[in-house]
mmCIF file of C-alpha atoms in Angstrom:
data_model
loop_
_atom_site.group_PDB
_atom_site.id
_atom_site.type_symbol
_atom_site.label_atom_id
_atom_site.label_comp_id
_atom_site.label_asym_id
_atom_site.label_seq_id
_atom_site.Cartn_x
_atom_site.Cartn_y
_atom_site.Cartn_z
ATOM 1 C CA UNK G 1 3.518 23.849 12.986
ATOM 2 C CA UNK G 2 0.629 25.206 10.669
ATOM 3 C CA UNK G 3 -1.110 27.491 13.285
ATOM 4 C CA UNK G 4 0.521 30.440 11.280
ATOM 5 C CA UNK G 5 -2.274 29.681 8.698
ATOM 6 C CA UNK G 6 -2.501 29.289 4.956
ATOM 7 C CA UNK G 7 -2.001 32.840 3.797
ATOM 8 C CA UNK G 8 1.346 32.995 5.704
ATOM 9 C CA UNK G 9 2.288 29.482 4.434
ATOM 10 C CA UNK G 10 1.586 30.485 0.810
ATOM 11 C CA UNK G 11 3.748 33.657 1.115
ATOM 12 C CA UNK G 12 6.656 31.821 2.660
ATOM 13 C CA UNK G 13 6.512 28.927 0.199
ATOM 14 C CA UNK G 14 6.250 31.468 -2.850
ATOM 15 C CA UNK G 15 9.320 33.322 -1.535
ATOM 16 C CA UNK G 16 11.313 30.069 -1.038
ATOM 17 C CA UNK G 17 10.260 28.669 -4.493
ATOM 18 C CA UNK G 18 11.528 31.765 -6.169
ATOM 19 C CA UNK G 19 14.834 31.781 -4.377
ATOM 20 C CA UNK G 20 15.323 28.064 -5.283
ATOM 21 C CA UNK G 21 14.419 28.790 -8.923
ATOM 22 C CA UNK G 22 11.552 26.551 -8.977
ATOM 23 C CA UNK G 23 9.350 29.476 -10.296
ATOM 24 C CA UNK G 24 9.964 32.627 -12.192
ATOM 25 C CA UNK G 25 10.069 35.616 -10.044
ATOM 26 C CA UNK G 26 7.855 37.365 -12.681
ATOM 27 C CA UNK G 27 5.053 34.737 -12.068
ATOM 28 C CA UNK G 28 2.502 36.510 -9.611
ATOM 29 C CA UNK G 29 1.180 34.639 -6.665
ATOM 30 C CA UNK G 30 -2.355 33.750 -7.555
ATOM 31 C CA UNK G 31 -5.201 35.055 -5.522
ATOM 32 C CA UNK G 32 -6.008 33.462 -2.141
ATOM 33 C CA UNK G 33 -9.072 31.072 -2.743
ATOM 34 C CA UNK G 34 -10.332 30.817 0.860
ATOM 35 C CA UNK G 35 -11.450 32.838 3.896
ATOM 36 C CA UNK G 36 -8.848 34.560 5.945
ATOM 37 C CA UNK G 37 -7.151 32.376 8.673
ATOM 38 C CA UNK G 38 -7.631 34.855 11.286
ATOM 39 C CA UNK G 39 -11.488 34.663 10.707
ATOM 40 C CA UNK G 40 -11.446 31.166 12.209
ATOM 41 C CA UNK G 41 -12.183 30.385 15.976
ATOM 42 C CA UNK G 42 -9.285 29.211 17.978
ATOM 43 C CA UNK G 43 -10.822 25.628 18.067
ATOM 44 C CA UNK G 44 -11.181 25.542 14.286
ATOM 45 C CA UNK G 45 -7.615 26.804 13.998
ATOM 46 C CA UNK G 46 -6.523 23.861 15.948
ATOM 47 C CA UNK G 47 -8.489 21.524 13.892
ATOM 48 C CA UNK G 48 -7.255 22.884 10.554
ATOM 49 C CA UNK G 49 -3.721 22.755 11.889
ATOM 50 C CA UNK G 50 -4.035 19.149 12.609
ATOM 51 C CA UNK G 51 -5.547 18.337 9.266
ATOM 52 C CA UNK G 52 -2.545 19.807 7.527
ATOM 53 C CA UNK G 53 -0.181 18.170 9.848
ATOM 54 C CA UNK G 54 -1.665 14.785 9.049
ATOM 55 C CA UNK G 55 -1.364 15.568 5.395
ATOM 56 C CA UNK G 56 2.225 16.660 5.813
ATOM 57 C CA UNK G 57 2.920 13.435 7.886
ATOM 58 C CA UNK G 58 1.897 11.360 4.905
ATOM 59 C CA UNK G 59 4.293 13.138 2.777
ATOM 60 C CA UNK G 60 7.029 12.550 5.368
ATOM 61 C CA UNK G 61 6.273 8.827 5.547
ATOM 62 C CA UNK G 62 6.520 8.797 1.681
ATOM 63 C CA UNK G 63 10.022 10.593 1.909
ATOM 64 C CA UNK G 64 11.336 8.232 4.488
ATOM 65 C CA UNK G 65 10.349 5.093 2.542
ATOM 66 C CA UNK G 66 11.984 6.383 -0.507
ATOM 67 C CA UNK G 67 14.997 6.897 1.561
ATOM 68 C CA UNK G 68 14.877 3.164 2.599
ATOM 69 C CA UNK G 69 14.423 2.088 -0.984
ATOM 70 C CA UNK G 70 17.522 4.182 -2.165
ATOM 71 C CA UNK G 71 19.445 2.772 0.864
ATOM 72 C CA UNK G 72 18.541 -0.852 -0.407
ATOM 73 C CA UNK G 73 19.556 0.024 -4.012
ATOM 74 C CA UNK G 74 22.840 1.415 -2.592
ATOM 75 C CA UNK G 75 23.653 -1.668 -0.580
ATOM 76 C CA UNK G 76 23.066 -3.887 -3.665
ATOM 77 C CA UNK G 77 25.382 -1.496 -5.751
ATOM 78 C CA UNK G 78 22.699 -0.922 -8.297
ATOM 79 C CA UNK G 79 21.686 2.561 -7.471
ATOM 80 C CA UNK G 80 23.826 4.297 -10.358
ATOM 81 C CA UNK G 81 22.235 2.131 -12.989
ATOM 82 C CA UNK G 82 18.527 2.434 -11.642
ATOM 83 C CA UNK G 83 16.360 5.003 -13.190
ATOM 84 C CA UNK G 84 14.071 6.555 -10.661
ATOM 85 C CA UNK G 85 11.203 8.860 -11.863
ATOM 86 C CA UNK G 86 9.144 10.635 -9.286
ATOM 87 C CA UNK G 87 6.092 12.593 -9.987
ATOM 88 C CA UNK G 88 2.738 13.461 -8.425
ATOM 89 C CA UNK G 89 -0.615 12.118 -9.774
ATOM 90 C CA UNK G 90 -1.954 15.646 -10.110
ATOM 91 C CA UNK G 91 -2.275 19.025 -8.268
ATOM 92 C CA UNK G 92 -3.476 19.331 -4.692
ATOM 93 C CA UNK G 93 -6.918 18.066 -4.081
ATOM 94 C CA UNK G 94 -9.595 20.552 -2.827
ATOM 95 C CA UNK G 95 -12.280 17.962 -2.135
ATOM 96 C CA UNK G 96 -14.833 18.232 -0.741
ATOM 97 C CA UNK G 97 -15.131 21.497 1.181
ATOM 98 C CA UNK G 98 -13.111 24.613 1.825
ATOM 99 C CA UNK G 99 -12.167 23.596 5.360
ATOM 100 C CA UNK G 100 -12.024 19.792 4.720
ATOM 101 C CA UNK G 101 -14.364 16.888 4.751
ATOM 102 C CA UNK G 102 -15.270 14.329 7.446
ATOM 103 C CA UNK G 103 -15.825 14.820 11.328
ATOM 104 C CA UNK G 104 -13.017 16.382 13.293
ATOM 105 C CA UNK G 105 -13.542 13.706 15.888
ATOM 106 C CA UNK G 106 -12.193 10.984 13.500
ATOM 107 C CA UNK G 107 -8.775 12.783 13.075
ATOM 108 C CA UNK G 108 -5.905 10.670 14.230
ATOM 109 C CA UNK G 109 -8.341 7.638 14.303
ATOM 110 C CA UNK G 110 -8.456 4.562 12.126
ATOM 111 C CA UNK G 111 -12.042 5.703 11.152
ATOM 112 C CA UNK G 112 -10.542 8.910 9.621
ATOM 113 C CA UNK G 113 -8.668 7.411 6.673
ATOM 114 C CA UNK G 114 -10.942 9.150 4.190
ATOM 115 C CA UNK G 115 -10.842 12.821 5.803
ATOM 116 C CA UNK G 116 -9.428 15.686 3.608
ATOM 117 C CA UNK G 117 -7.810 18.932 4.411
ATOM 118 C CA UNK G 118 -9.982 21.102 2.228
ATOM 119 C CA UNK G 119 -9.550 23.860 -0.434
ATOM 120 C CA UNK G 120 -7.813 26.243 1.835
ATOM 121 C CA UNK G 121 -4.818 24.070 2.445
ATOM 122 C CA UNK G 122 -4.822 22.786 -1.082
ATOM 123 C CA UNK G 123 -4.493 26.366 -2.290
ATOM 124 C CA UNK G 124 -1.352 26.652 -0.264
ATOM 125 C CA UNK G 125 -0.111 23.295 -1.519
ATOM 126 C CA UNK G 126 -0.423 24.568 -5.077
ATOM 127 C CA UNK G 127 1.400 27.792 -4.483
ATOM 128 C CA UNK G 128 1.614 29.811 -6.690
ATOM 129 C CA UNK G 129 -0.828 28.223 -9.118
ATOM 130 C CA UNK G 130 -4.524 28.435 -9.597
ATOM 131 C CA UNK G 131 -7.164 25.775 -9.297
ATOM 132 C CA UNK G 132 -6.856 21.963 -8.099
ATOM 133 C CA UNK G 133 -6.998 18.444 -9.063
ATOM 134 C CA UNK G 134 -9.960 17.918 -11.508
ATOM 135 C CA UNK G 135 -9.322 21.373 -13.213
ATOM 136 C CA UNK G 136 -6.800 21.777 -15.951
ATOM 137 C CA UNK G 137 -5.251 24.977 -14.799
ATOM 138 C CA UNK G 138 -1.605 24.791 -13.718
ATOM 139 C CA UNK G 139 -2.829 23.936 -10.056
ATOM 140 C CA UNK G 140 -4.555 20.954 -11.352
ATOM 141 C CA UNK G 141 -2.145 19.339 -13.922
ATOM 142 C CA UNK G 142 1.424 20.731 -12.957
ATOM 143 C CA UNK G 143 3.530 18.206 -11.318
ATOM 144 C CA UNK G 144 7.182 18.077 -10.168
ATOM 145 C CA UNK G 145 9.061 15.485 -12.403
ATOM 146 C CA UNK G 146 12.365 14.383 -10.827
ATOM 147 C CA UNK G 147 14.664 11.978 -12.583
ATOM 148 C CA UNK G 148 17.660 10.385 -10.823
ATOM 149 C CA UNK G 149 20.024 8.219 -13.096
ATOM 150 C CA UNK G 150 23.682 8.621 -12.204
ATOM 151 C CA UNK G 151 24.954 6.417 -15.189
ATOM 152 C CA UNK G 152 22.701 8.067 -17.733
ATOM 153 C CA UNK G 153 22.801 11.675 -16.678
ATOM 154 C CA UNK G 154 26.206 13.459 -16.776
ATOM 155 C CA UNK G 155 27.424 14.886 -13.404
ATOM 156 C CA UNK G 156 27.449 18.457 -14.993
ATOM 157 C CA UNK G 157 23.680 18.082 -15.773
ATOM 158 C CA UNK G 158 22.819 16.451 -12.373
ATOM 159 C CA UNK G 159 20.705 18.792 -10.015
ATOM 160 C CA UNK G 160 19.619 21.065 -12.871
ATOM 161 C CA UNK G 161 16.144 22.387 -13.050
ATOM 162 C CA UNK G 162 14.756 21.800 -16.629
ATOM 163 C CA UNK G 163 12.134 24.465 -17.861
ATOM 164 C CA UNK G 164 10.639 22.436 -20.706
ATOM 165 C CA UNK G 165 7.475 20.559 -20.579
ATOM 166 C CA UNK G 166 6.214 17.221 -21.086
ATOM 167 C CA UNK G 167 3.049 15.147 -20.272
ATOM 168 C CA UNK G 168 2.268 11.748 -18.886
ATOM 169 C CA UNK G 169 2.327 9.763 -22.297
ATOM 170 C CA UNK G 170 5.976 10.814 -22.597
ATOM 171 C CA UNK G 171 6.974 8.433 -19.750
ATOM 172 C CA UNK G 172 6.275 5.325 -21.900
ATOM 173 C CA UNK G 173 8.232 6.803 -24.743
ATOM 174 C CA UNK G 174 11.088 7.759 -22.400
ATOM 175 C CA UNK G 175 11.179 4.290 -20.923
ATOM 176 C CA UNK G 176 11.292 2.694 -24.332
ATOM 177 C CA UNK G 177 14.248 5.076 -25.194
ATOM 178 C CA UNK G 178 16.193 4.172 -22.196
ATOM 179 C CA UNK G 179 15.705 0.510 -22.787
ATOM 180 C CA UNK G 180 16.621 0.745 -26.450
ATOM 181 C CA UNK G 181 13.180 -0.992 -27.208
ATOM 182 C CA UNK G 182 10.973 -0.496 -30.209
ATOM 183 C CA UNK G 183 7.270 0.179 -29.988
ATOM 184 C CA UNK G 184 5.447 -2.095 -32.222
ATOM 185 C CA UNK G 185 2.850 -1.193 -35.076
ATOM 186 C CA UNK G 186 1.121 -4.404 -34.949
ATOM 187 C CA UNK G 187 0.686 -7.311 -32.539
ATOM 188 C CA UNK G 188 -0.813 -10.706 -33.590
ATOM 189 C CA UNK G 189 -2.202 -9.117 -36.480
ATOM 190 C CA UNK G 190 -3.855 -6.308 -34.614
ATOM 191 C CA UNK G 191 -2.898 -2.508 -35.244
ATOM 192 C CA UNK G 192 -1.422 -0.926 -32.179
ATOM 193 C CA UNK G 193 -2.509 2.542 -31.100
ATOM 194 C CA UNK G 194 0.473 4.820 -32.111
ATOM 195 C CA UNK G 195 2.635 6.042 -29.377
ATOM 196 C CA UNK G 196 1.235 9.311 -28.091
ATOM 197 C CA UNK G 197 4.337 10.718 -26.167
ATOM 198 C CA UNK G 198 7.834 11.559 -26.954
ATOM 199 C CA UNK G 199 11.116 10.657 -25.196
ATOM 200 C CA UNK G 200 12.322 13.012 -22.548
ATOM 201 C CA UNK G 201 15.765 11.507 -22.668
ATOM 202 C CA UNK G 202 17.279 14.427 -24.793
ATOM 203 C CA UNK G 203 16.302 16.795 -21.871
ATOM 204 C CA UNK G 204 18.165 14.560 -19.328
ATOM 205 C CA UNK G 205 21.324 14.625 -21.649
ATOM 206 C CA UNK G 206 21.287 18.465 -21.716
ATOM 207 C CA UNK G 207 19.260 19.244 -24.902
ATOM 208 C CA UNK G 208 18.193 23.005 -24.714
ATOM 209 C CA UNK G 209 15.334 22.673 -27.390
ATOM 210 C CA UNK G 210 11.686 21.819 -26.588
ATOM 211 C CA UNK G 211 10.716 18.119 -26.833
ATOM 212 C CA UNK G 212 7.027 19.075 -27.932
ATOM 213 C CA UNK G 213 6.693 21.466 -30.825
ATOM 214 C CA UNK G 214 3.335 19.990 -31.715
ATOM 215 C CA UNK G 215 0.116 20.817 -29.615
ATOM 216 C CA UNK G 216 -0.705 18.441 -26.576
ATOM 217 C CA UNK G 217 -4.144 18.176 -25.333
ATOM 218 C CA UNK G 218 -6.155 17.435 -22.171
ATOM 219 C CA UNK G 219 -9.990 16.852 -21.226
ATOM 220 C CA UNK G 220 -11.183 15.889 -17.781
ATOM 221 C CA UNK G 221 -14.933 15.889 -16.834
ATOM 222 C CA UNK G 222 -15.661 18.698 -19.367
ATOM 223 C CA UNK G 223 -12.583 20.855 -18.378
ATOM 224 C CA UNK G 224 -10.514 21.458 -21.367
ATOM 225 C CA UNK G 225 -6.756 22.536 -22.346
ATOM 226 C CA UNK G 226 -4.480 22.567 -25.131
ATOM 227 C CA UNK G 227 -0.741 23.908 -24.959
ATOM 228 C CA UNK G 228 1.268 24.896 -28.045
ATOM 229 C CA UNK G 229 4.697 26.187 -27.244
ATOM 230 C CA UNK G 230 4.459 28.907 -24.553
ATOM 231 C CA UNK G 231 0.717 29.352 -25.048
ATOM 232 C CA UNK G 232 -2.074 27.294 -23.139
ATOM 233 C CA UNK G 233 -5.783 27.669 -23.871
ATOM 234 C CA UNK G 234 -7.798 26.335 -20.996
ATOM 235 C CA UNK G 235 -11.540 26.040 -19.986
ATOM 236 C CA UNK G 236 -13.134 25.245 -16.663
ATOM 237 C CA UNK G 237 -16.443 23.529 -17.603
ATOM 238 C CA UNK G 238 -19.426 25.896 -16.879
ATOM 239 C CA UNK G 239 -22.957 24.993 -18.289
ATOM 240 C CA UNK G 240 -23.916 28.646 -18.230
ATOM 241 C CA UNK G 241 -20.819 29.699 -20.141
ATOM 242 C CA UNK G 242 -19.823 27.036 -22.751
ATOM 243 C CA UNK G 243 -17.132 29.390 -24.320
ATOM 244 C CA UNK G 244 -15.265 30.691 -21.261
ATOM 245 C CA UNK G 245 -11.866 29.952 -22.640
ATOM 246 C CA UNK G 246 -8.742 31.546 -21.120
ATOM 247 C CA UNK G 247 -5.408 32.060 -22.989
ATOM 248 C CA UNK G 248 -2.185 32.448 -21.101
ATOM 249 C CA UNK G 249 1.497 32.918 -21.904
ATOM 250 C CA UNK G 250 3.018 30.330 -19.553
ATOM 251 C CA UNK G 251 6.644 31.719 -20.090
ATOM 252 C CA UNK G 252 5.576 35.043 -18.527
ATOM 253 C CA UNK G 253 2.564 34.140 -16.565
ATOM 254 C CA UNK G 254 2.354 30.424 -15.393
ATOM 255 C CA UNK G 255 0.027 31.361 -12.441
ATOM 256 C CA UNK G 256 -2.473 32.113 -15.152
ATOM 257 C CA UNK G 257 -3.417 35.666 -13.914
ATOM 258 C CA UNK G 258 -3.476 37.538 -17.257
ATOM 259 C CA UNK G 259 -6.015 36.163 -19.732
ATOM 260 C CA UNK G 260 -5.188 37.039 -23.242
ATOM 261 C CA UNK G 261 -8.271 35.858 -25.005
ATOM 262 C CA UNK G 262 -9.470 39.394 -25.764
ATOM 263 C CA UNK G 263 -6.049 40.595 -26.804
ATOM 264 C CA UNK G 264 -5.159 37.550 -29.019
ATOM 265 C CA UNK G 265 -8.222 36.433 -30.788
ATOM 266 C CA UNK G 266 -6.365 34.880 -33.729
ATOM 267 C CA UNK G 267 -4.180 32.551 -31.315
ATOM 268 C CA UNK G 268 -7.433 31.728 -29.275
ATOM 269 C CA UNK G 269 -9.411 30.657 -32.375
ATOM 270 C CA UNK G 270 -6.451 28.540 -33.723
ATOM 271 C CA UNK G 271 -6.051 26.692 -30.489
ATOM 272 C CA UNK G 272 -9.763 26.227 -29.987
ATOM 273 C CA UNK G 273 -9.791 24.559 -33.519
ATOM 274 C CA UNK G 274 -6.857 22.212 -32.602
ATOM 275 C CA UNK G 275 -8.521 21.177 -29.350
ATOM 276 C CA UNK G 276 -11.813 20.532 -31.295
ATOM 277 C CA UNK G 277 -10.127 18.519 -33.955
ATOM 278 C CA UNK G 278 -8.230 16.537 -31.419
ATOM 279 C CA UNK G 279 -11.548 15.940 -29.341
ATOM 280 C CA UNK G 280 -13.311 14.814 -32.632
ATOM 281 C CA UNK G 281 -10.662 12.378 -33.779
ATOM 282 C CA UNK G 282 -10.391 10.913 -30.140
ATOM 283 C CA UNK G 283 -14.090 10.607 -29.674
ATOM 284 C CA UNK G 284 -14.010 12.796 -26.692
ATOM 285 C CA UNK G 285 -17.594 13.541 -25.754
ATOM 286 C CA UNK G 286 -18.430 17.122 -24.379
ATOM 287 C CA UNK G 287 -19.386 17.133 -20.743
ATOM 288 C CA UNK G 288 -22.646 18.506 -21.515
ATOM 289 C CA UNK G 289 -23.526 15.494 -23.672
ATOM 290 C CA UNK G 290 -22.333 13.197 -20.928
ATOM 291 C CA UNK G 291 -24.458 14.838 -18.282
ATOM 292 C CA UNK G 292 -27.424 14.564 -20.668
ATOM 293 C CA UNK G 293 -26.927 10.751 -21.112
ATOM 294 C CA UNK G 294 -26.491 10.233 -17.315
ATOM 295 C CA UNK G 295 -29.748 12.229 -16.636
ATOM 296 C CA UNK G 296 -31.746 10.111 -19.059
ATOM 297 C CA UNK G 297 -30.423 6.946 -17.497
ATOM 298 C CA UNK G 298 -31.485 8.195 -14.011
ATOM 299 C CA UNK G 299 -35.032 8.755 -15.310
#
């Protein structure tokens, strides 16, 4: 199935996603992040085809079991009043090599459960975005978020694609909202950390306005990002370039191909300051500092 290669697969998926309305037609397809498929030997092509097929089979097994769960809820006559939220953990995983990791001889064996399909296929999985799990570019943190709730979502709103964004802490706030529960400020005399997210229920109900008007932040192993409205400031950690921030207008350029840092220095500095204030208030150590501490422990 995948002998056509990752370049062709990316192009086909990009065209289909635009047709479905999942991505804006103005967002360019990000640059290919691997060698050309046709540069591989026939034997390597067959191996890479199998690696991707095994990955796809895992997704197929997941789909089938979600179907079994829905059938069960339907048979119990509780499907309509059950809230189902589906999302990925993160973007596709490029670990640990461009062409996958682990010996090809272990494919389709019980010993091969830790094999990977590599950066080349992950690049196709993340169409049309840049980077992967671990990074904070859209290919690393964007995830489909599907909500099924017939009794809570009007029929006119069912099946719609919502363009507004949220982040994982919103799930807690959303569940509290749906349950009509309050979030406590204290428990047994202890102050509870304030709720970080916001309810996404208004979006389910057809609200057009954004849920987040305030900045939201990320940090993962030295990679940094802040989003404020349509703008996102992001940095991939580089010990040789500690100020390599990139600024993008995600409404026009969600595939992050047009860096606006040089054109919008004031917006860049504003968002850098916001990120640093958040990092300081949340005791987020810089990755350089963490590496330094780890090195000292080794020696």
